[in-house]
Amino acid sequence: MSEILNQSTIICLPSYREGFPKVLLEAASCGKPIVTTDVPGCRQAIQNNISGFLVPPNNPKALSRALEKLILDQSLCKKMGKEGLKRVRLELSQEIIAKLEADNSRLAKEKILLKMLIKMRKQNTHTRQNMIDWTLSLIHISEPTRRRGIGEDG
């Protein structure tokens, strides 16, 4: 992928929503400035006006203005690319991203189980055994997170 990205001057990802777009991480690690939309996932991948530009979703004029600004200013392109590379090295290594994805997956499972428990309780469709099983599932998912101290005020 780096061979392809290195053939580019600017990386652009207009999107309505992303998880964590690894293409932006790869672009930053190649020292490329980024133009992307200000949506969840994309906004965490760059620092607006530092390593690239965030533009409103579904706004082609803002997207074209941001691209034009970088096309016309090569020194800004290089500066933003260097800032993105610096951030990747300090904050966004593959190990850190993998850890964040695992933690987010665990938290998502916790939320789903809690919602199901609450719904079962409200609808009175639960049995004692169902509640025990769901609670044990929730504890099993949460335990590794708690042991590492995630979410605790340090």
XYZ file of N, CA and C in Angstrom, residues 6-100:
285
model
N 2.736 6.491 -1.882
C 3.903 7.329 -2.175
C 3.874 7.920 -3.579
N 3.027 7.409 -4.450
C 2.860 7.986 -5.783
C 1.919 9.197 -5.746
N 1.262 9.401 -4.612
C 0.298 10.491 -4.455
C 0.923 11.666 -3.732
N 0.336 12.830 -3.954
C 0.769 14.030 -3.250
C -0.125 14.284 -2.037
N -1.422 14.034 -2.209
C -2.430 14.286 -1.170
C -3.335 13.058 -1.100
N -3.754 12.704 0.084
C -4.711 11.609 0.246
C -6.049 12.212 0.665
N -7.094 11.833 -0.062
C -8.429 12.381 0.184
C -9.404 11.230 0.432
N -10.121 11.306 1.551
C -11.136 10.302 1.875
C -12.420 11.003 2.311
N -13.279 11.339 1.352
C -14.592 11.866 1.740
C -15.472 10.691 2.169
N -16.063 10.792 3.344
C -16.832 9.670 3.879
C -17.965 10.203 4.745
N -18.964 9.365 4.939
C -20.051 9.720 5.850
C -19.817 9.149 7.235
N -19.037 8.048 7.308
C -18.713 7.446 8.605
C -17.681 6.354 8.378
N -16.751 6.235 9.314
C -15.726 5.196 9.255
C -15.552 4.630 10.654
N -14.958 3.447 10.727
C -14.528 2.927 12.030
C -13.300 3.726 12.414
N -12.158 3.201 12.123
C -10.926 3.989 12.137
C -10.283 3.695 10.793
N -10.312 4.662 9.890
C -9.844 4.413 8.522
C -8.331 4.201 8.456
N -7.941 2.956 8.324
C -6.516 2.622 8.320
C -5.791 3.241 7.137
N -6.521 3.515 6.050
C -5.860 4.154 4.904
C -5.320 5.525 5.301
N -6.001 6.217 6.212
C -5.505 7.517 6.662
C -4.275 7.348 7.552
N -4.267 6.317 8.359
C -3.086 6.004 9.173
C -1.900 5.680 8.257
N -2.160 4.883 7.217
C -1.099 4.526 6.275
C -0.613 5.762 5.519
N -1.553 6.635 5.143
C -1.180 7.857 4.434
C -0.288 8.739 5.304
N -0.683 8.895 6.557
C 0.125 9.707 7.482
C 1.499 9.084 7.689
N 1.549 7.755 7.759
C 2.848 7.107 7.962
C 3.733 7.219 6.728
N 3.152 7.590 5.587
C 3.937 7.864 4.371
C 4.248 9.357 4.237
N 3.834 10.141 5.234
C 4.118 11.574 5.212
C 3.247 12.352 4.241
N 2.022 11.891 4.029
C 1.110 12.570 3.096
C 0.094 13.418 3.851
N -0.188 14.619 3.362
C -1.261 15.414 3.962
C -2.606 14.777 3.602
N -3.581 14.991 4.452
C -4.873 14.315 4.301
C -6.001 15.333 4.269
N -6.950 15.081 3.383
C -8.213 15.820 3.368
C -9.301 14.774 3.546
N -10.100 14.947 4.597
C -11.167 13.990 4.870
C -12.343 14.716 5.508
N -13.431 14.005 5.660
C -14.628 14.626 6.216
C -14.635 14.549 7.738
N -15.276 15.523 8.325
C -15.362 15.635 9.784
C -16.478 14.720 10.282
N -16.181 13.428 10.292
C -17.126 12.409 10.747
C -16.398 11.484 11.716
N -17.149 10.750 12.542
C -16.491 9.813 13.460
C -15.535 8.888 12.716
N -14.405 8.653 13.310
C -13.370 7.825 12.693
C -12.361 8.675 11.964
N -12.820 9.407 10.970
C -11.916 10.260 10.192
C -11.357 11.388 11.052
N -12.205 11.977 11.871
C -11.736 13.123 12.673
C -10.698 12.696 13.710
N -10.688 11.427 14.107
C -9.681 10.957 15.052
C -8.352 10.657 14.356
N -8.396 10.501 13.041
C -7.200 10.101 12.306
C -6.256 11.261 12.011
N -6.778 12.488 11.978
C -5.909 13.623 11.663
C -6.121 14.747 12.666
N -5.202 15.673 12.633
C -5.340 16.903 13.416
C -5.655 18.006 12.413
N -6.850 18.571 12.526
C -7.309 19.569 11.565
C -6.371 20.778 11.525
N -6.031 21.167 10.328
C -5.133 22.299 10.053
C -3.692 22.044 10.502
N -3.382 20.823 10.915
C -2.017 20.486 11.309
C -1.466 19.390 10.397
N -2.186 18.260 10.336
C -1.735 17.174 9.455
C -2.648 17.008 8.246
N -3.629 17.869 8.140
C -4.563 17.822 7.016
C -5.767 18.691 7.307
N -6.796 18.497 6.501
C -8.014 19.295 6.661
C -9.220 18.401 6.850
N -10.072 18.781 7.800
C -11.378 18.162 7.968
C -12.405 19.086 7.324
N -13.242 18.518 6.480
C -14.284 19.313 5.826
C -15.645 18.730 6.196
N -16.695 19.530 6.152
C -18.025 19.007 6.475
C -18.429 17.906 5.483
N -19.132 16.895 5.964
C -19.589 15.853 5.044
C -20.596 16.418 4.040
N -20.634 15.804 2.885
C -21.582 16.179 1.833
C -21.448 17.649 1.430
N -20.196 18.127 1.386
C -19.940 19.514 1.005
C -18.797 19.537 -0.013
N -19.123 19.296 -1.284
C -18.076 19.220 -2.305
C -17.285 20.518 -2.461
N -17.907 21.656 -2.191
C -17.177 22.927 -2.316
C -16.073 23.027 -1.265
N -16.386 22.677 -0.030
C -15.367 22.709 1.027
C -14.266 21.693 0.734
N -14.643 20.553 0.208
C -13.663 19.527 -0.148
C -12.723 20.038 -1.237
N -13.288 20.649 -2.247
C -12.444 21.152 -3.347
C -11.562 22.314 -2.890
N -12.071 23.168 -1.998
C -11.244 24.275 -1.476
C -10.045 23.746 -0.693
N -10.286 22.726 0.140
C -9.191 22.159 0.933
C -8.150 21.512 0.024
N -8.606 20.776 -0.976
C -7.673 20.156 -1.927
C -6.898 21.219 -2.700
N -7.599 22.247 -3.136
C -6.948 23.321 -3.896
C -5.871 24.016 -3.056
N -6.172 24.233 -1.798
C -5.206 24.886 -0.911
C -3.905 24.082 -0.846
N -4.018 22.769 -0.744
C -2.820 21.926 -0.690
C -2.133 21.826 -2.051
N -2.900 21.765 -3.111
C -2.320 21.672 -4.455
C -1.497 22.920 -4.766
N -1.990 24.069 -4.331
C -1.316 25.331 -4.646
C -0.174 25.672 -3.686
N -0.081 24.970 -2.578
C 0.943 25.288 -1.580
C 1.732 24.034 -1.210
N 2.788 23.763 -1.970
C 3.592 22.558 -1.749
C 4.283 22.557 -0.376
N 4.665 23.729 0.114
C 5.313 23.769 1.430
C 4.319 23.380 2.527
N 3.057 23.782 2.374
C 2.019 23.381 3.327
C 1.802 21.868 3.245
N 1.812 21.342 2.030
C 1.693 19.890 1.822
C 2.780 19.154 2.602
N 4.004 19.579 2.433
C 5.126 18.907 3.097
C 5.036 19.052 4.613
N 4.684 20.249 5.069
C 4.578 20.498 6.510
C 3.503 19.608 7.142
N 2.333 19.550 6.510
C 1.250 18.720 7.049
C 1.622 17.240 7.002
N 2.281 16.827 5.938
C 2.729 15.440 5.833
C 3.687 15.074 6.952
N 4.624 15.965 7.247
C 5.584 15.713 8.332
C 4.886 15.644 9.691
N 3.911 16.521 9.899
C 3.168 16.516 11.170
C 2.380 15.219 11.338
N 1.784 14.759 10.245
C 1.047 13.499 10.309
C 1.960 12.331 10.628
N 3.125 12.302 10.001
C 4.103 11.247 10.245
C 4.576 11.275 11.700
N 4.821 12.471 12.204
C 5.259 12.611 13.599
C 4.187 12.064 14.548
N 2.931 12.389 14.278
C 1.837 11.928 15.135
C 1.700 10.407 15.082
N 1.831 9.837 13.892
C 1.738 8.377 13.769
C 2.815 7.718 14.627
N 3.998 8.227 14.542
C 5.105 7.633 15.311
C 4.889 7.755 16.819
N 4.311 8.864 17.252
C 4.133 9.095 18.687
C 2.860 8.479 19.260
N 1.760 8.535 18.479
C 0.461 8.212 19.059
C -0.307 7.089 18.378
N -0.035 6.803 17.130
C -0.931 5.931 16.381
C -0.244 4.709 15.779
N 0.623 4.089 16.520
C 1.277 2.887 15.995
C 0.243 1.774 15.847
N 0.562 0.750 15.070
C -0.355 -0.376 14.877
C -0.714 -1.037 16.206
N 0.240 -1.098 17.132
C -0.021 -1.717 18.430
C -1.065 -0.920 19.206
N -0.942 0.391 19.166
C -1.903 1.245 19.875
C -3.284 1.114 19.244
N -3.345 1.136 17.911
C -4.626 1.011 17.213
C -5.276 -0.330 17.530
N -4.511 -1.411 17.507
C -5.060 -2.736 17.812
C -5.628 -2.768 19.227
N -4.924 -2.150 20.169
C -5.397 -2.107 21.558
C -6.690 -1.295 21.657
N -6.748 -0.153 20.981
C -7.961 0.664 20.999
C -9.138 -0.070 20.380
